[in-house]
Amino acid sequence: MVVFRICPVLLLLLAWLPPAAPQGQAFDQPVDVELLLAVDVSGSMDPDEHALQRQGYVAAIRSEAFRRTVRSGAYGRIALAYVEWAGIGRQAVVLPWVELAGDADIDRVAGHLAQAPIAFIRGTSLSSILDFAGKHFDGNGFEGLRRVIDVSGDGPNNTGGPVLDARDRVLKRGITINGLPIMIRPALHGSSTTPSLDEYFTACVIGGPGAFVLPVREIEAMAEAIRRKLVLEIAGAPVPAARIDQAQARPPVDCRIGERLRRFWMEP
């Protein structure tokens, strides 16, 4: 009879090894936040505004405040994705999900965004990008303490399904939606018959724990607004802004205003 002897040191090492994952199953990487940047590139913005918006995100990611906030989390790392959007089904994944855990990661992502071409797509379907973004978290390989969609936009939803329905589908997934309404044109400041864009985002788009809107009213303020917003989202810090958890039965703003205006302008 052959007797196998196992080294005591080997037994000790085996005892410290984590249990093997079931076949075909991988563990998701824990991160402080899974943050998806949904960036409006619709035709209502001109190429210079598109470029300034992209440059604003690049500068924000490269900033020391952004780096410091990433390092300060419980895990010291986040997951980031960058998607450009416009009309129904018109989404371009510029940056797939990637881990940011240090300066090298941050510099690489910022360099990629600085060089990647900017999509130019027509239409404004907030409902379509919210549905796309909500599903984009599935199977991304990360497990965040929080999941956040940061959606920018320079107009209300004017095509696709109702934005309230899309918002509630995202909220049911446990994802927070924050808004960056771009209000550099006077028409977006509202009137006696139409809401301002920040009011529209507050009533119809954002939702979830700690959700907030940070409007951009001047093109020169875009980079600073983006930097501040990303830092707040990564830190999970409370902000003195409106919050909504579920769509109200009768929101104070007409959340179909974009569709109604589009039909009005298209009528002969």
mmCIF file of C-alpha atoms in Angstrom:
data_model
loop_
_atom_site.group_PDB
_atom_site.id
_atom_site.type_symbol
_atom_site.label_atom_id
_atom_site.label_comp_id
_atom_site.label_asym_id
_atom_site.label_seq_id
_atom_site.Cartn_x
_atom_site.Cartn_y
_atom_site.Cartn_z
ATOM 1 C CA MET A 1 0.000 0.000 0.000
ATOM 2 C CA VAL A 2 1.332 3.425 -0.974
ATOM 3 C CA VAL A 3 1.080 6.072 1.713
ATOM 4 C CA PHE A 4 0.973 9.720 0.617
ATOM 5 C CA ARG A 5 2.417 12.233 3.040
ATOM 6 C CA ILE A 6 1.285 15.874 2.849
ATOM 7 C CA CYS A 7 3.694 18.561 3.927
ATOM 8 C CA PRO A 8 2.367 20.458 6.972
ATOM 9 C CA VAL A 9 3.339 23.765 5.315
ATOM 10 C CA LEU A 10 1.215 22.853 2.278
ATOM 11 C CA LEU A 11 -1.731 22.107 4.535
ATOM 12 C CA LEU A 12 -1.336 25.521 6.138
ATOM 13 C CA LEU A 13 -1.277 27.252 2.737
ATOM 14 C CA LEU A 14 -4.352 25.366 1.579
ATOM 15 C CA ALA A 15 -6.213 26.454 4.683
ATOM 16 C CA TRP A 16 -5.590 30.114 3.828
ATOM 17 C CA LEU A 17 -6.756 29.850 0.210
ATOM 18 C CA PRO A 18 -10.263 31.212 -0.487
ATOM 19 C CA PRO A 19 -12.863 28.687 -1.611
ATOM 20 C CA ALA A 20 -12.967 28.161 -5.356
ATOM 21 C CA ALA A 21 -15.747 29.892 -7.222
ATOM 22 C CA PRO A 22 -18.322 27.644 -8.876
ATOM 23 C CA GLN A 23 -17.430 26.748 -12.449
ATOM 24 C CA GLY A 24 -18.275 29.578 -14.833
ATOM 25 C CA GLN A 25 -18.816 32.098 -12.026
ATOM 26 C CA ALA A 26 -16.482 35.027 -11.406
ATOM 27 C CA PHE A 27 -16.429 37.426 -8.505
ATOM 28 C CA ASP A 28 -17.271 41.059 -9.262
ATOM 29 C CA GLN A 29 -14.649 43.603 -8.251
ATOM 30 C CA PRO A 30 -15.824 45.677 -5.269
ATOM 31 C CA VAL A 31 -15.671 49.438 -5.871
ATOM 32 C CA ASP A 32 -16.924 52.534 -4.106
ATOM 33 C CA VAL A 33 -19.242 53.530 -6.951
ATOM 34 C CA GLU A 34 -20.192 52.382 -10.437
ATOM 35 C CA LEU A 35 -20.551 55.670 -12.331
ATOM 36 C CA LEU A 36 -21.924 55.879 -15.866
ATOM 37 C CA LEU A 37 -21.534 59.218 -17.636
ATOM 38 C CA ALA A 38 -24.338 59.663 -20.193
ATOM 39 C CA VAL A 39 -23.345 62.656 -22.315
ATOM 40 C CA ASP A 40 -25.698 64.479 -24.699
ATOM 41 C CA VAL A 41 -24.296 64.900 -28.242
ATOM 42 C CA SER A 42 -27.571 65.747 -29.990
ATOM 43 C CA GLY A 43 -27.719 68.075 -32.972
ATOM 44 C CA SER A 44 -29.085 70.949 -30.889
ATOM 45 C CA MET A 45 -25.508 71.494 -29.687
ATOM 46 C CA ASP A 46 -22.926 72.706 -32.186
ATOM 47 C CA PRO A 47 -19.501 71.023 -32.652
ATOM 48 C CA ASP A 48 -17.741 73.632 -30.510
ATOM 49 C CA GLU A 49 -20.125 72.945 -27.621
ATOM 50 C CA HIS A 50 -19.618 69.199 -28.052
ATOM 51 C CA ALA A 51 -15.853 69.699 -27.892
ATOM 52 C CA LEU A 52 -16.052 71.933 -24.813
ATOM 53 C CA GLN A 53 -18.246 69.386 -23.062
ATOM 54 C CA ARG A 54 -15.792 66.546 -23.790
ATOM 55 C CA GLN A 55 -12.868 68.721 -22.716
ATOM 56 C CA GLY A 56 -14.734 69.458 -19.498
ATOM 57 C CA TYR A 57 -14.969 65.760 -18.655
ATOM 58 C CA VAL A 58 -11.303 65.190 -19.522
ATOM 59 C CA ALA A 59 -10.209 68.114 -17.345
ATOM 60 C CA ALA A 60 -12.435 66.952 -14.483
ATOM 61 C CA ILE A 61 -11.008 63.426 -14.565
ATOM 62 C CA ARG A 62 -7.446 64.759 -14.665
ATOM 63 C CA SER A 63 -8.023 67.154 -11.763
ATOM 64 C CA GLU A 64 -6.411 66.629 -8.384
ATOM 65 C CA ALA A 65 -9.834 66.908 -6.724
ATOM 66 C CA PHE A 66 -11.080 63.933 -8.762
ATOM 67 C CA ARG A 67 -7.974 61.857 -7.975
ATOM 68 C CA ARG A 68 -8.164 62.688 -4.279
ATOM 69 C CA THR A 69 -11.841 61.745 -4.116
ATOM 70 C CA VAL A 70 -11.217 58.387 -5.812
ATOM 71 C CA ARG A 71 -8.443 57.601 -3.314
ATOM 72 C CA SER A 72 -10.541 58.613 -0.308
ATOM 73 C CA GLY A 73 -13.236 55.952 -0.708
ATOM 74 C CA ALA A 74 -13.539 52.770 1.324
ATOM 75 C CA TYR A 75 -11.957 50.722 -1.489
ATOM 76 C CA GLY A 76 -9.986 53.532 -3.102
ATOM 77 C CA ARG A 77 -11.291 52.645 -6.560
ATOM 78 C CA ILE A 78 -14.324 53.237 -8.761
ATOM 79 C CA ALA A 79 -15.782 51.846 -11.980
ATOM 80 C CA LEU A 80 -16.428 54.306 -14.816
ATOM 81 C CA ALA A 81 -18.163 54.168 -18.211
ATOM 82 C CA TYR A 82 -18.718 56.990 -20.740
ATOM 83 C CA VAL A 83 -21.613 56.870 -23.213
ATOM 84 C CA GLU A 84 -22.674 59.523 -25.728
ATOM 85 C CA TRP A 85 -26.343 59.671 -26.668
ATOM 86 C CA ALA A 86 -29.022 61.471 -28.684
ATOM 87 C CA GLY A 87 -32.132 59.946 -30.311
ATOM 88 C CA ILE A 88 -33.906 56.588 -29.963
ATOM 89 C CA GLY A 89 -31.358 53.780 -29.897
ATOM 90 C CA ARG A 90 -28.596 56.267 -30.654
ATOM 91 C CA GLN A 91 -25.945 55.541 -28.050
ATOM 92 C CA ALA A 92 -22.185 55.288 -28.540
ATOM 93 C CA VAL A 93 -20.066 53.617 -25.847
ATOM 94 C CA VAL A 94 -16.924 55.741 -25.907
ATOM 95 C CA LEU A 95 -15.440 54.139 -22.781
ATOM 96 C CA PRO A 96 -16.546 50.647 -21.679
ATOM 97 C CA TRP A 97 -16.567 49.885 -17.963
ATOM 98 C CA VAL A 98 -13.080 50.331 -16.520
ATOM 99 C CA GLU A 99 -11.583 50.394 -13.031
ATOM 100 C CA LEU A 100 -9.921 53.565 -11.763
ATOM 101 C CA ALA A 101 -7.648 52.723 -8.850
ATOM 102 C CA GLY A 102 -4.751 55.136 -9.199
ATOM 103 C CA ASP A 103 -3.092 57.845 -11.237
ATOM 104 C CA ALA A 104 -2.068 55.500 -14.046
ATOM 105 C CA ASP A 105 -5.677 54.372 -14.574
ATOM 106 C CA ILE A 106 -6.956 57.939 -14.429
ATOM 107 C CA ASP A 107 -4.352 59.243 -16.884
ATOM 108 C CA ARG A 108 -5.068 56.407 -19.307
ATOM 109 C CA VAL A 109 -8.834 57.030 -19.255
ATOM 110 C CA ALA A 110 -8.435 60.798 -19.612
ATOM 111 C CA GLY A 111 -6.084 60.282 -22.550
ATOM 112 C CA HIS A 112 -8.546 57.924 -24.219
ATOM 113 C CA LEU A 113 -11.420 60.395 -23.877
ATOM 114 C CA ALA A 114 -9.247 63.249 -25.124
ATOM 115 C CA GLN A 115 -8.447 61.342 -28.333
ATOM 116 C CA ALA A 116 -11.707 59.475 -29.037
ATOM 117 C CA PRO A 117 -13.925 60.934 -31.785
ATOM 118 C CA ILE A 118 -17.136 62.633 -30.666
ATOM 119 C CA ALA A 119 -20.389 61.162 -31.939
ATOM 120 C CA PHE A 120 -22.823 63.499 -33.705
ATOM 121 C CA ILE A 121 -26.365 62.144 -33.563
ATOM 122 C CA ARG A 122 -29.810 63.686 -33.991
ATOM 123 C CA GLY A 123 -32.782 63.572 -31.637
ATOM 124 C CA THR A 124 -33.133 63.854 -27.870
ATOM 125 C CA SER A 125 -34.428 60.704 -26.207
ATOM 126 C CA LEU A 126 -33.745 60.804 -22.493
ATOM 127 C CA SER A 127 -35.990 57.775 -22.081
ATOM 128 C CA SER A 128 -33.854 55.779 -24.514
ATOM 129 C CA ILE A 129 -30.549 56.630 -22.834
ATOM 130 C CA LEU A 130 -31.967 55.902 -19.371
ATOM 131 C CA ASP A 131 -33.133 52.454 -20.475
ATOM 132 C CA PHE A 132 -29.782 51.801 -22.166
ATOM 133 C CA ALA A 133 -27.763 53.030 -19.202
ATOM 134 C CA GLY A 134 -29.763 51.037 -16.656
ATOM 135 C CA LYS A 135 -29.111 47.795 -18.531
ATOM 136 C CA HIS A 136 -25.459 48.709 -19.120
ATOM 137 C CA PHE A 137 -24.701 47.950 -15.460
ATOM 138 C CA ASP A 138 -25.683 44.295 -15.929
ATOM 139 C CA GLY A 139 -22.678 41.958 -15.923
ATOM 140 C CA ASN A 140 -20.144 44.784 -15.904
ATOM 141 C CA GLY A 141 -17.810 42.893 -13.537
ATOM 142 C CA PHE A 142 -18.101 45.372 -10.663
ATOM 143 C CA GLU A 143 -20.012 45.508 -7.390
ATOM 144 C CA GLY A 144 -20.314 49.086 -6.199
ATOM 145 C CA LEU A 145 -21.504 50.401 -2.878
ATOM 146 C CA ARG A 146 -23.552 52.752 -5.069
ATOM 147 C CA ARG A 147 -24.573 52.835 -8.727
ATOM 148 C CA VAL A 148 -25.056 56.211 -10.402
ATOM 149 C CA ILE A 149 -26.032 57.522 -13.839
ATOM 150 C CA ASP A 150 -24.856 61.080 -14.516
ATOM 151 C CA VAL A 151 -26.890 62.312 -17.502
ATOM 152 C CA SER A 152 -26.239 65.612 -19.250
ATOM 153 C CA GLY A 153 -28.727 67.175 -21.647
ATOM 154 C CA ASP A 154 -29.609 70.445 -23.336
ATOM 155 C CA GLY A 155 -33.297 69.759 -23.847
ATOM 156 C CA PRO A 156 -36.292 67.697 -22.692
ATOM 157 C CA ASN A 157 -37.176 64.253 -23.969
ATOM 158 C CA ASN A 158 -38.776 64.756 -27.399
ATOM 159 C CA THR A 159 -38.817 61.266 -28.872
ATOM 160 C CA GLY A 160 -39.140 57.693 -27.625
ATOM 161 C CA GLY A 161 -41.137 56.464 -24.645
ATOM 162 C CA PRO A 162 -42.216 58.576 -21.653
ATOM 163 C CA VAL A 163 -39.227 59.693 -19.612
ATOM 164 C CA LEU A 164 -41.054 59.067 -16.308
ATOM 165 C CA ASP A 165 -41.508 55.382 -17.147
ATOM 166 C CA ALA A 166 -37.848 55.014 -18.106
ATOM 167 C CA ARG A 167 -36.770 56.758 -14.925
ATOM 168 C CA ASP A 168 -38.820 54.445 -12.742
ATOM 169 C CA ARG A 169 -37.400 51.370 -14.489
ATOM 170 C CA VAL A 170 -33.905 52.587 -13.616
ATOM 171 C CA LEU A 171 -34.847 53.371 -10.004
ATOM 172 C CA LYS A 172 -36.213 49.850 -9.562
ATOM 173 C CA ARG A 173 -32.706 48.587 -10.334
ATOM 174 C CA GLY A 174 -31.368 50.538 -7.353
ATOM 175 C CA ILE A 175 -29.544 53.070 -9.525
ATOM 176 C CA THR A 176 -29.459 56.793 -8.717
ATOM 177 C CA ILE A 177 -29.879 59.288 -11.580
ATOM 178 C CA ASN A 178 -28.259 62.726 -11.363
ATOM 179 C CA GLY A 179 -28.687 65.506 -13.916
ATOM 180 C CA LEU A 180 -26.445 68.043 -15.626
ATOM 181 C CA PRO A 181 -28.859 70.283 -17.573
ATOM 182 C CA ILE A 182 -26.965 72.443 -20.057
ATOM 183 C CA MET A 183 -28.769 75.792 -20.134
ATOM 184 C CA ILE A 184 -26.464 78.002 -22.167
ATOM 185 C CA ARG A 185 -29.283 79.061 -24.512
ATOM 186 C CA PRO A 186 -31.881 81.556 -23.175
ATOM 187 C CA ALA A 187 -34.797 79.409 -24.388
ATOM 188 C CA LEU A 188 -33.850 76.749 -21.833
ATOM 189 C CA HIS A 189 -34.386 79.128 -18.909
ATOM 190 C CA GLY A 190 -38.139 78.657 -19.138
ATOM 191 C CA SER A 191 -41.105 80.979 -19.526
ATOM 192 C CA SER A 192 -44.641 81.389 -18.252
ATOM 193 C CA THR A 193 -45.697 78.407 -20.388
ATOM 194 C CA THR A 194 -42.614 76.153 -20.352
ATOM 195 C CA PRO A 195 -40.443 75.024 -17.423
ATOM 196 C CA SER A 196 -36.746 75.771 -17.219
ATOM 197 C CA LEU A 197 -34.550 72.792 -18.047
ATOM 198 C CA ASP A 198 -33.292 72.375 -14.484
ATOM 199 C CA GLU A 199 -36.911 72.252 -13.260
ATOM 200 C CA TYR A 200 -37.658 69.642 -15.927
ATOM 201 C CA PHE A 201 -34.668 67.501 -14.911
ATOM 202 C CA THR A 202 -35.629 67.757 -11.242
ATOM 203 C CA ALA A 203 -39.246 66.738 -11.818
ATOM 204 C CA CYS A 204 -38.864 64.262 -14.666
ATOM 205 C CA VAL A 205 -35.336 62.824 -14.886
ATOM 206 C CA ILE A 206 -33.401 62.510 -11.628
ATOM 207 C CA GLY A 207 -34.208 60.052 -8.855
ATOM 208 C CA GLY A 208 -32.844 57.774 -6.164
ATOM 209 C CA PRO A 209 -30.997 58.348 -2.873
ATOM 210 C CA GLY A 210 -29.168 61.677 -2.868
ATOM 211 C CA ALA A 211 -30.148 62.541 -6.456
ATOM 212 C CA PHE A 212 -29.379 66.101 -7.517
ATOM 213 C CA VAL A 213 -29.274 68.498 -10.455
ATOM 214 C CA LEU A 214 -26.344 70.809 -11.171
ATOM 215 C CA PRO A 215 -27.179 73.166 -14.072
ATOM 216 C CA VAL A 216 -24.678 74.770 -16.446
ATOM 217 C CA ARG A 217 -25.865 78.262 -17.408
ATOM 218 C CA GLU A 218 -22.710 79.601 -19.065
ATOM 219 C CA ILE A 219 -20.404 77.824 -21.469
ATOM 220 C CA GLU A 220 -17.389 79.081 -19.492
ATOM 221 C CA ALA A 221 -18.710 77.342 -16.369
ATOM 222 C CA MET A 222 -19.077 73.911 -17.958
ATOM 223 C CA ALA A 223 -15.696 72.432 -16.979
ATOM 224 C CA GLU A 224 -15.999 73.530 -13.346
ATOM 225 C CA ALA A 225 -19.583 72.246 -13.096
ATOM 226 C CA ILE A 226 -18.558 68.849 -14.479
ATOM 227 C CA ARG A 227 -15.600 68.602 -12.078
ATOM 228 C CA ARG A 228 -17.746 69.506 -9.082
ATOM 229 C CA LYS A 229 -20.460 67.076 -10.098
ATOM 230 C CA LEU A 230 -18.105 64.120 -10.533
ATOM 231 C CA VAL A 231 -16.465 64.783 -7.171
ATOM 232 C CA LEU A 232 -19.857 64.906 -5.433
ATOM 233 C CA GLU A 233 -20.999 61.707 -7.133
ATOM 234 C CA ILE A 234 -17.877 59.742 -6.251
ATOM 235 C CA ALA A 235 -17.816 61.012 -2.672
ATOM 236 C CA GLY A 236 -21.533 60.390 -2.215
ATOM 237 C CA ALA A 237 -21.688 63.705 -0.365
ATOM 238 C CA PRO A 238 -25.101 65.233 0.355
ATOM 239 C CA VAL A 239 -25.935 68.309 -1.705
ATOM 240 C CA PRO A 240 -28.582 70.960 -1.003
ATOM 241 C CA ALA A 241 -30.662 70.186 -4.078
ATOM 242 C CA ALA A 242 -33.998 68.660 -4.978
ATOM 243 C CA ARG A 243 -34.385 64.915 -4.573
ATOM 244 C CA ILE A 244 -37.054 62.566 -5.872
ATOM 245 C CA ASP A 245 -37.295 58.829 -5.249
ATOM 246 C CA GLN A 246 -40.215 57.801 -7.462
ATOM 247 C CA ALA A 247 -42.253 59.520 -10.143
ATOM 248 C CA GLN A 248 -45.099 61.499 -8.636
ATOM 249 C CA ALA A 249 -48.621 60.756 -9.819
ATOM 250 C CA ARG A 250 -48.938 64.399 -10.932
ATOM 251 C CA PRO A 251 -45.498 66.002 -11.199
ATOM 252 C CA PRO A 252 -45.439 69.815 -11.019
ATOM 253 C CA VAL A 253 -43.831 69.979 -14.482
ATOM 254 C CA ASP A 254 -45.284 68.642 -17.735
ATOM 255 C CA CYS A 255 -42.873 65.790 -18.419
ATOM 256 C CA ARG A 256 -44.233 65.439 -21.968
ATOM 257 C CA ILE A 257 -43.397 69.045 -22.870
ATOM 258 C CA GLY A 258 -40.624 67.994 -25.258
ATOM 259 C CA GLU A 259 -42.885 65.681 -27.234
ATOM 260 C CA ARG A 260 -45.635 68.310 -27.388
ATOM 261 C CA LEU A 261 -43.274 71.021 -28.619
ATOM 262 C CA ARG A 262 -41.801 68.689 -31.236
ATOM 263 C CA ARG A 263 -45.243 67.913 -32.634
ATOM 264 C CA PHE A 264 -46.079 71.631 -32.660
ATOM 265 C CA TRP A 265 -42.993 72.574 -34.661
ATOM 266 C CA MET A 266 -43.471 69.678 -37.092
ATOM 267 C CA GLU A 267 -47.078 70.598 -37.908
ATOM 268 C CA PRO A 268 -47.524 72.243 -41.344
#
